[in-house]
PDB file of C-alpha atoms in Angstrom:
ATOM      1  CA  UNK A   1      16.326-143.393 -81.579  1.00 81.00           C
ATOM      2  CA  UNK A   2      18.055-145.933 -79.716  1.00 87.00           C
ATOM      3  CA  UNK A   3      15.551-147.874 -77.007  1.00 92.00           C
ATOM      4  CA  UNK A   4      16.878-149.791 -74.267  1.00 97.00           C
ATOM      5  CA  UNK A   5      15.063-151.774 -72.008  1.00 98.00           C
ATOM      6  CA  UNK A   6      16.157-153.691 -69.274  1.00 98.00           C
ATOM      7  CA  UNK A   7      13.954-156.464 -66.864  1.00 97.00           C
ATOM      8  CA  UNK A   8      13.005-157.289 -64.386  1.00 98.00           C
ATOM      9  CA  UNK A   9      13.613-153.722 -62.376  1.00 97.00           C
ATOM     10  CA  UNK A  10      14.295-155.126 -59.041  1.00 98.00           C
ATOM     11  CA  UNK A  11      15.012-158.963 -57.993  1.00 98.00           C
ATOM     12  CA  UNK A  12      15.275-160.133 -54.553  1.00 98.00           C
ATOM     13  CA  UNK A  13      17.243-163.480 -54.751  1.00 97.00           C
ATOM     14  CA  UNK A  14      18.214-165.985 -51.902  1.00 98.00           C
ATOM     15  CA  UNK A  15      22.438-166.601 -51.412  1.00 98.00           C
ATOM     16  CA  UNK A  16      22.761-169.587 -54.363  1.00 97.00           C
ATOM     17  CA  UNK A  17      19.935-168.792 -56.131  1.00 97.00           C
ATOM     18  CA  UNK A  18      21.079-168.439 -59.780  1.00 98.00           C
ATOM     19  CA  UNK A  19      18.978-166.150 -61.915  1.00 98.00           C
ATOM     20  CA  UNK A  20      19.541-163.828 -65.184  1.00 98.00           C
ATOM     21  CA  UNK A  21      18.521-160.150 -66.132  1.00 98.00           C
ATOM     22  CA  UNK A  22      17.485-159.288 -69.686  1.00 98.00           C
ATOM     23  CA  UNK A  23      18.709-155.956 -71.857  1.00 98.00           C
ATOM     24  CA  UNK A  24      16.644-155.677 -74.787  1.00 98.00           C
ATOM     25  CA  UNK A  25      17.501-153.496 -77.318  1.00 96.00           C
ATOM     26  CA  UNK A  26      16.336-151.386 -80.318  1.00 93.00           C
ATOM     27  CA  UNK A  27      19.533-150.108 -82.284  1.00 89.00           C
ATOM     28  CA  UNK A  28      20.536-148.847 -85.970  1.00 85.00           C
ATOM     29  CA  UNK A  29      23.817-150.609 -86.273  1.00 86.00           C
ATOM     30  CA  UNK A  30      25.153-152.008 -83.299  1.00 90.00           C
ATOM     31  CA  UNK A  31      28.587-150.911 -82.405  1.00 91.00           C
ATOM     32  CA  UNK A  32      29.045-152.197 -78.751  1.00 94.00           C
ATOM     33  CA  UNK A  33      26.483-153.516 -75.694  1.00 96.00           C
ATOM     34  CA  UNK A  34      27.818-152.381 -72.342  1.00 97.00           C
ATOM     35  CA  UNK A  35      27.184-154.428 -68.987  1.00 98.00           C
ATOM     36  CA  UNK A  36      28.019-152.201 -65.572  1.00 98.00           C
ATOM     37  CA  UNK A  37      27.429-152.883 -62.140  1.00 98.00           C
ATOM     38  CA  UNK A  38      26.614-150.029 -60.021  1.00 98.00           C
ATOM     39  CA  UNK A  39      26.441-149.200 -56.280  1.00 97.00           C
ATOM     40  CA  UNK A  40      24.711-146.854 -54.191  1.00 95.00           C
ATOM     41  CA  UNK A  41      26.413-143.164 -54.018  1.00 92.00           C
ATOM     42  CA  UNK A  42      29.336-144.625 -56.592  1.00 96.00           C
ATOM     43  CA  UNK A  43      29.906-144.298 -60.742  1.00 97.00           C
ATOM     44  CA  UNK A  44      28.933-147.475 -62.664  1.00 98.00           C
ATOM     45  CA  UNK A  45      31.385-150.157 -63.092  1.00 98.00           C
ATOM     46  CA  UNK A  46      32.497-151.813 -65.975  1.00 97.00           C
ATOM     47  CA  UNK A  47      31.855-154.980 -66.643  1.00 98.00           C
ATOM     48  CA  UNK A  48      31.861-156.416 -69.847  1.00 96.00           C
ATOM     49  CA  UNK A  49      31.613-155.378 -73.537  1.00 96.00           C
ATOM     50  CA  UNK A  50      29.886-157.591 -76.398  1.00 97.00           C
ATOM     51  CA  UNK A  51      30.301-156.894 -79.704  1.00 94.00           C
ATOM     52  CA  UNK A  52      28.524-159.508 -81.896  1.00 93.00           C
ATOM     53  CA  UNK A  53      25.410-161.414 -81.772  1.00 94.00           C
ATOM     54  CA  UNK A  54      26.853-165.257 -80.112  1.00 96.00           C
ATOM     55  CA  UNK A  55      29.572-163.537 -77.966  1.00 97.00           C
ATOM     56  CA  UNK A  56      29.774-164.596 -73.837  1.00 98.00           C
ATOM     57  CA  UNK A  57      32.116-162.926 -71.604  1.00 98.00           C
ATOM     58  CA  UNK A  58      32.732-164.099 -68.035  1.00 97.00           C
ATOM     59  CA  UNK A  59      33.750-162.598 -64.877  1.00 95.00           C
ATOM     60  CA  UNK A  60      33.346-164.468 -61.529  1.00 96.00           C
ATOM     61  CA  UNK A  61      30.036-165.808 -60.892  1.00 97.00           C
ATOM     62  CA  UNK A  62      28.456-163.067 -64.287  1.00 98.00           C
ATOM     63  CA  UNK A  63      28.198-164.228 -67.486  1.00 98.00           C
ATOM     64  CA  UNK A  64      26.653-162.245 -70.324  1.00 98.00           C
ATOM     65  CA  UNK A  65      25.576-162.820 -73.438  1.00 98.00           C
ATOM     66  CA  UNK A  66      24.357-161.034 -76.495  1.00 97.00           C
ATOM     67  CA  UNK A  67      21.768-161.973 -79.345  1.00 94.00           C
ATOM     68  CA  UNK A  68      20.521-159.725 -81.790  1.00 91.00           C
ATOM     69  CA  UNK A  69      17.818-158.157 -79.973  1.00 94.00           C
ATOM     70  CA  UNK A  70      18.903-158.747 -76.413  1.00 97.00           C
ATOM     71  CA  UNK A  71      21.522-159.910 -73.832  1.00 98.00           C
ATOM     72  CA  UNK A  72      21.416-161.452 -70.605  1.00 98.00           C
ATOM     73  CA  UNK A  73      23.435-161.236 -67.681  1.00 98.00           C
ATOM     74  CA  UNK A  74      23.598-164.415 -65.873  1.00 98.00           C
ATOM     75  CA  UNK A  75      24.535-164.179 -61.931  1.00 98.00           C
ATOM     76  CA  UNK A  76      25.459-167.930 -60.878  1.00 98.00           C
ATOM     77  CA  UNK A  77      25.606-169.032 -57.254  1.00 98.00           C
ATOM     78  CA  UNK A  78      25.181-165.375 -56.213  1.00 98.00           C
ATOM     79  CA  UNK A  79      26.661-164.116 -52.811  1.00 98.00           C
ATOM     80  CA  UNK A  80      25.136-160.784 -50.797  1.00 98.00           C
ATOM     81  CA  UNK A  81      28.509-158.912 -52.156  1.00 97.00           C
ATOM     82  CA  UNK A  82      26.912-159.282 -55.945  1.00 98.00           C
ATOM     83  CA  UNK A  83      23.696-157.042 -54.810  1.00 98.00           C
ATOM     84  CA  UNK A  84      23.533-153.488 -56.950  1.00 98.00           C
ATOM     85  CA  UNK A  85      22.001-151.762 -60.004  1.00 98.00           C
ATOM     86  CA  UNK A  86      22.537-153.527 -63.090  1.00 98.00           C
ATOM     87  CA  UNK A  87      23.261-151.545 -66.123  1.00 98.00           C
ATOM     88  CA  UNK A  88      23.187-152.218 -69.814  1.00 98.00           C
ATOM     89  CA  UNK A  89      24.409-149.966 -72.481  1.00 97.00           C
ATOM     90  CA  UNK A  90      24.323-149.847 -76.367  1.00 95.00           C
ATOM     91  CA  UNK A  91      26.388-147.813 -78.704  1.00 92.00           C
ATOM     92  CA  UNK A  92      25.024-147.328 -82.048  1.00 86.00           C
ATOM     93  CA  UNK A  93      27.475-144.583 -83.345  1.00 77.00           C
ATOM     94  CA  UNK A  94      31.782-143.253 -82.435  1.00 68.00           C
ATOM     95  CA  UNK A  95      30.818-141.785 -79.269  1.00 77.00           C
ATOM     96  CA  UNK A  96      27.506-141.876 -77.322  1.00 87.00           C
ATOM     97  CA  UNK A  97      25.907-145.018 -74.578  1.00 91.00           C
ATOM     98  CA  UNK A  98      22.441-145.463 -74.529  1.00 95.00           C
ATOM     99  CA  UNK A  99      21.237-146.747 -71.166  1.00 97.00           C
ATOM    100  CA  UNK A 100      18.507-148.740 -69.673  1.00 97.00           C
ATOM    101  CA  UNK A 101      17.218-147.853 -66.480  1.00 97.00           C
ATOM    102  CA  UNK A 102      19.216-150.690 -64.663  1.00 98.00           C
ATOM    103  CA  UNK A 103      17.981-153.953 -62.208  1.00 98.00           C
ATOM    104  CA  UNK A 104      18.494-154.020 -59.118  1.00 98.00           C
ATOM    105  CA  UNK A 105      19.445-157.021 -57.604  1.00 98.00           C
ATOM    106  CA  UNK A 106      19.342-158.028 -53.682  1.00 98.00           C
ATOM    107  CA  UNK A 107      20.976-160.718 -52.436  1.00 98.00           C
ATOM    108  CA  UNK A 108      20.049-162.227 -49.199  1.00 97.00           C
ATOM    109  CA  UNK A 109      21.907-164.697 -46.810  1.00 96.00           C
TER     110      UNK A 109
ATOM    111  CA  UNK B   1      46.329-146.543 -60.964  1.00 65.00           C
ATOM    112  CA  UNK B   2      43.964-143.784 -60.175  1.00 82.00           C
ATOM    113  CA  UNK B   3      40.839-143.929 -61.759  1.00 95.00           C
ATOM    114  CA  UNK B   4      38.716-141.026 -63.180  1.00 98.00           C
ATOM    115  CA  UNK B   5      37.980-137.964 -60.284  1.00 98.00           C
ATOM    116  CA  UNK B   6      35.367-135.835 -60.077  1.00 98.00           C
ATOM    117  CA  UNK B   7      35.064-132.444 -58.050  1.00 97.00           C
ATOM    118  CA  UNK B   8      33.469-131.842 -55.898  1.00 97.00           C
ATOM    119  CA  UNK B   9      31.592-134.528 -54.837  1.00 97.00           C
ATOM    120  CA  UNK B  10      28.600-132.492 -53.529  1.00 97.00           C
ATOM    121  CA  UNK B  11      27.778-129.216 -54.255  1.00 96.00           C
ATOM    122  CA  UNK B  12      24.801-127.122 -53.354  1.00 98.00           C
ATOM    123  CA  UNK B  13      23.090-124.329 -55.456  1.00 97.00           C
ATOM    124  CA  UNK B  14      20.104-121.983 -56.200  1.00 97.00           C
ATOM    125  CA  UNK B  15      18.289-121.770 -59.006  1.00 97.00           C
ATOM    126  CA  UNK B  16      20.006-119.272 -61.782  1.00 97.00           C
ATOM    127  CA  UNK B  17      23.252-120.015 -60.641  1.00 98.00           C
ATOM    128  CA  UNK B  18      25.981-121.148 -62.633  1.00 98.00           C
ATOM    129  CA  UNK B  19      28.069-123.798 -61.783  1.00 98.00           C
ATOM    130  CA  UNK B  20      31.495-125.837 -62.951  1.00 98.00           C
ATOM    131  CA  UNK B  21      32.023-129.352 -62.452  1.00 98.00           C
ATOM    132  CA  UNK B  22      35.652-130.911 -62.917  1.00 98.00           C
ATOM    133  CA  UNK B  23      37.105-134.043 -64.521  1.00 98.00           C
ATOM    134  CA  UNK B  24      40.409-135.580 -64.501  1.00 98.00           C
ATOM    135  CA  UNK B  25      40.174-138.932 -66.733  1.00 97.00           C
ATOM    136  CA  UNK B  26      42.323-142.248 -66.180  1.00 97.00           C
ATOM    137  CA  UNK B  27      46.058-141.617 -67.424  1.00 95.00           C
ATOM    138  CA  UNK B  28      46.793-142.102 -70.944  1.00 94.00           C
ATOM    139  CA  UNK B  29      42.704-141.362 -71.512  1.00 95.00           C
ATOM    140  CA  UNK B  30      42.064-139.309 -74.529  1.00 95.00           C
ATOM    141  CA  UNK B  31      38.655-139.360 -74.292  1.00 95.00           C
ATOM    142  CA  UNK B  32      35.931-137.763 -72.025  1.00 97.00           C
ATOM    143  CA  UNK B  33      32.044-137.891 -72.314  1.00 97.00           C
ATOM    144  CA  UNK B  34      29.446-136.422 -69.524  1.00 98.00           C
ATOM    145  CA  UNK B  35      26.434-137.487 -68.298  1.00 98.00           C
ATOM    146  CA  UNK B  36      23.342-136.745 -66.300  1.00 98.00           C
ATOM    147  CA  UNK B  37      22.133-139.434 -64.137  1.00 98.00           C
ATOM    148  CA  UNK B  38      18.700-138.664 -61.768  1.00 97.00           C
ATOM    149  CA  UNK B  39      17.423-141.131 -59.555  1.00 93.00           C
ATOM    150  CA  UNK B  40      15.825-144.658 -60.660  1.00 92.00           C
ATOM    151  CA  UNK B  41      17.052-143.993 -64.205  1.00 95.00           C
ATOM    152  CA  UNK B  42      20.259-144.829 -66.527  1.00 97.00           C
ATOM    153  CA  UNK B  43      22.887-141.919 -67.369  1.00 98.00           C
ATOM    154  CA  UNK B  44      21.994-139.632 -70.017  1.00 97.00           C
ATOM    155  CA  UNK B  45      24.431-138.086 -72.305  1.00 96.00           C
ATOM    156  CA  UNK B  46      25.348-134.934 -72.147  1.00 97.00           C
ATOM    157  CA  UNK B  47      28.554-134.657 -74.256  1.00 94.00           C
ATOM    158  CA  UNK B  48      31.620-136.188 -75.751  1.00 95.00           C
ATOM    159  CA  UNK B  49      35.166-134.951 -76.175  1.00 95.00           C
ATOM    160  CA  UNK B  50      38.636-136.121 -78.074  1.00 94.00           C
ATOM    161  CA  UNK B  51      41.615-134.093 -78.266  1.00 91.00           C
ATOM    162  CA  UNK B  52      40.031-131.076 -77.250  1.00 92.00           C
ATOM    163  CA  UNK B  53      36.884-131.279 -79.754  1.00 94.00           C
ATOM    164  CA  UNK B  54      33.958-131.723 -78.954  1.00 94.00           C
ATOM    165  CA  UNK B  55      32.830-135.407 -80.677  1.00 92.00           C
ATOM    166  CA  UNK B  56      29.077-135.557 -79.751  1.00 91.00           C
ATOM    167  CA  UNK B  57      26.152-133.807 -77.952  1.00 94.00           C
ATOM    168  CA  UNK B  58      23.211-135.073 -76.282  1.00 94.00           C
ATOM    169  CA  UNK B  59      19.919-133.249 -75.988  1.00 94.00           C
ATOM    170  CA  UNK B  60      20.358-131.371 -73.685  1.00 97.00           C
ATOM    171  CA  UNK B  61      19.960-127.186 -73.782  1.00 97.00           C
ATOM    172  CA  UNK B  62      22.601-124.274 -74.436  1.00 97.00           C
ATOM    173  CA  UNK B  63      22.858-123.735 -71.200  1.00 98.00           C
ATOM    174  CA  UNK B  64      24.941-127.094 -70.658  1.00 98.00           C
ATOM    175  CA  UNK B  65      28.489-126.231 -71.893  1.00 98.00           C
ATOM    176  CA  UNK B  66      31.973-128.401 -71.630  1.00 98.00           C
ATOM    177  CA  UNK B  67      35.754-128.282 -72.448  1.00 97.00           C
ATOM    178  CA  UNK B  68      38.208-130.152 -72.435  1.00 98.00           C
ATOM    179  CA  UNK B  69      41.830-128.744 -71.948  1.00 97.00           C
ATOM    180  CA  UNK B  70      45.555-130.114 -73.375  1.00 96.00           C
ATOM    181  CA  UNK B  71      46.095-132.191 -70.299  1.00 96.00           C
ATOM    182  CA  UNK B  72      42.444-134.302 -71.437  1.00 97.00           C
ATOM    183  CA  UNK B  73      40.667-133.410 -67.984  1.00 98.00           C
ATOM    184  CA  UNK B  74      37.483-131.792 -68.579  1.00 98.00           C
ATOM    185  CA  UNK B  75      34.855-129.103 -67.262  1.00 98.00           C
ATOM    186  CA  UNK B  76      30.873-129.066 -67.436  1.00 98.00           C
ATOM    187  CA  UNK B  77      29.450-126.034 -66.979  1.00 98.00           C
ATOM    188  CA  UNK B  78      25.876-125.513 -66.259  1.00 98.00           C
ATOM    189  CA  UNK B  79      23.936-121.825 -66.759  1.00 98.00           C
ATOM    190  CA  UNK B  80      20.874-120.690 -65.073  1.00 98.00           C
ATOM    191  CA  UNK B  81      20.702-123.404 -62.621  1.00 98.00           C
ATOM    192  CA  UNK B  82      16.769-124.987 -62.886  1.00 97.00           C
ATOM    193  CA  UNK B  83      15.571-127.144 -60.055  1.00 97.00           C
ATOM    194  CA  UNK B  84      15.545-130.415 -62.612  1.00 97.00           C
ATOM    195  CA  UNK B  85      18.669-130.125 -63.354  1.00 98.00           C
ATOM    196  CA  UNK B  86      19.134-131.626 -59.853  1.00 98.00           C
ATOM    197  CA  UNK B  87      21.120-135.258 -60.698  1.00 98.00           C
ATOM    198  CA  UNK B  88      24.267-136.709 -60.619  1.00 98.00           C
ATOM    199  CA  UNK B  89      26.968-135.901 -62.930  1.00 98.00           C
ATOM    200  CA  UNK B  90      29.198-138.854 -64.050  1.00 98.00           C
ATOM    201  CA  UNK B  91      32.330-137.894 -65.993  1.00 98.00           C
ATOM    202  CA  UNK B  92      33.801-141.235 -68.120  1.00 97.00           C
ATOM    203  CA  UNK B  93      37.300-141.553 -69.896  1.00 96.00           C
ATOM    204  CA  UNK B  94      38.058-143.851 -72.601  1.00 94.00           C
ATOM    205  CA  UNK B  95      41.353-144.586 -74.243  1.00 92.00           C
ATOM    206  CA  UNK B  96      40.048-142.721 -77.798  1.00 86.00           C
ATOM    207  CA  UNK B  97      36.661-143.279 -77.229  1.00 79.00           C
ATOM    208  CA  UNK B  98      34.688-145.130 -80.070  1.00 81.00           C
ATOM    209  CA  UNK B  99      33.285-148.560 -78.965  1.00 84.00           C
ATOM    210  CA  UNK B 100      36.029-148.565 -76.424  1.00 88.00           C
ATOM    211  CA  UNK B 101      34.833-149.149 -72.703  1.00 92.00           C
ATOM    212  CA  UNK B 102      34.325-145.788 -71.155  1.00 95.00           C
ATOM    213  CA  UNK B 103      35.022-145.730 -67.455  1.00 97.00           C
ATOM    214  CA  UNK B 104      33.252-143.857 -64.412  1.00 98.00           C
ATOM    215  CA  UNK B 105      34.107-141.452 -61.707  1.00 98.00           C
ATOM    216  CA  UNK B 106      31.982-141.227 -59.010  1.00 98.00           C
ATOM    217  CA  UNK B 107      30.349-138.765 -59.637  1.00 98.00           C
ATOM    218  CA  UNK B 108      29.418-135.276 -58.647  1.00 98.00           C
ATOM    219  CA  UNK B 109      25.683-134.827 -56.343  1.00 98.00           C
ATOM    220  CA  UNK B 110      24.336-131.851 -57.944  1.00 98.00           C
ATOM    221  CA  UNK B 111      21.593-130.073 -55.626  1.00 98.00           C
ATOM    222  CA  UNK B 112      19.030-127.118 -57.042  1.00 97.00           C
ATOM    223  CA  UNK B 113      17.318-125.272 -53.734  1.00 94.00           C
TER     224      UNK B 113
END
């Protein structure tokens, strides 16, 4: 069964402190690793979606990556706006995501 | 464009009720899956649909049931109501699902007094 497993679960990080979050990931055929940002009360987000082991994607001050047993999700420079649940997502077969249990990351002034 | 909407929002029920929750997916969406979401954890999967046939099923019991109709929206439906089954229910449309990106409504707050 597909095992996903995402660290730290919380981080408390000072405005401008960069810092990353790490998905690791047990998975019969890889088909698709899902980033999604998600905030109190609302649906998750989407953020990015890695396909192959090497890829980066960027958006703002996020940057993921994906190896073959993990991906990181890199928040540069972070403001207070970036604080929420972190969520990463595999897909293994045509229809189903696998979740972790998410980070969540606080951002203070 | 309007994204994917859930009804209701909130709803409030006993246990051994029934109850129907409603999708409508982003336009041109052919695609809608379900899942369960409690608090602290990741969505679970409840179901996918595509054109109207069911595509894939999580493990969840009979008592979860879905449809989706010609227009793609979709219904969950939810038997003899247990107090776990308290959660959050996240509808998500992709274009034909696959390793597409699947987008999320907000959500509907499920409650089991």
């Amino acid at each position: 069964e597909d095992q996903v497993t995402q660290s730290p679960e919380a981080l408390r990080l000072q405005e401008g402190e960069s810092s990353s979050l790490n998905c690791s990931y047990t998975v019969s055929g890889l088909r698709g690793l899902f980033w999604y940002r998600q905030d109190p009360g609302k649906g998750p987000e989407f953020l990015f979606t890695l396909y192959s082991a090497g890829e980066e994607k960027e958006k703002e001050r996020l940057k993921a990556t994906l190896t073959k047993k993990e991906s990181f999700l890199h928040i540069t420079a972070p403001k207070p706006e970036d604080s929420a649940t972190y969520l990463c997502a595999v897909q293994a077969n045509d229809y189903k995501l696998s979740f972790g249990a998410g980070t969540t990351v606080t951002v203070r002034a | 464009d309007a994204g994917v909407t859930q009804s209701p929002t909130h709803l409030i029920k006993t246990r051994g009720q029934h109850v129907t929750l409603r999708c409508s997916p982003i336009s041109g969406h052919k695609s809608v899956s379900w899942y369960q979401q409690v608090l602290g954890q990741g969505p679970q999967f409840i179901f996918q649909y595509y054109e109207k046939e069911e595509r894939g099923r999580g493990n969840f019991p009979d008592r979860f049931s879905a449809r989706q109709f010609p227009n793609y929206s979709s219904e969950l439906n939810v038997n003899a109501l247990l107090l776990g089954d308290s959660a959050l229910y996240l509808c998500a449309s992709s274009l034909w699902g696959g390793n597409q990106p699947q987008h999320f409504g907000d959500g509907t707050r499920l409650s089991i007094l």
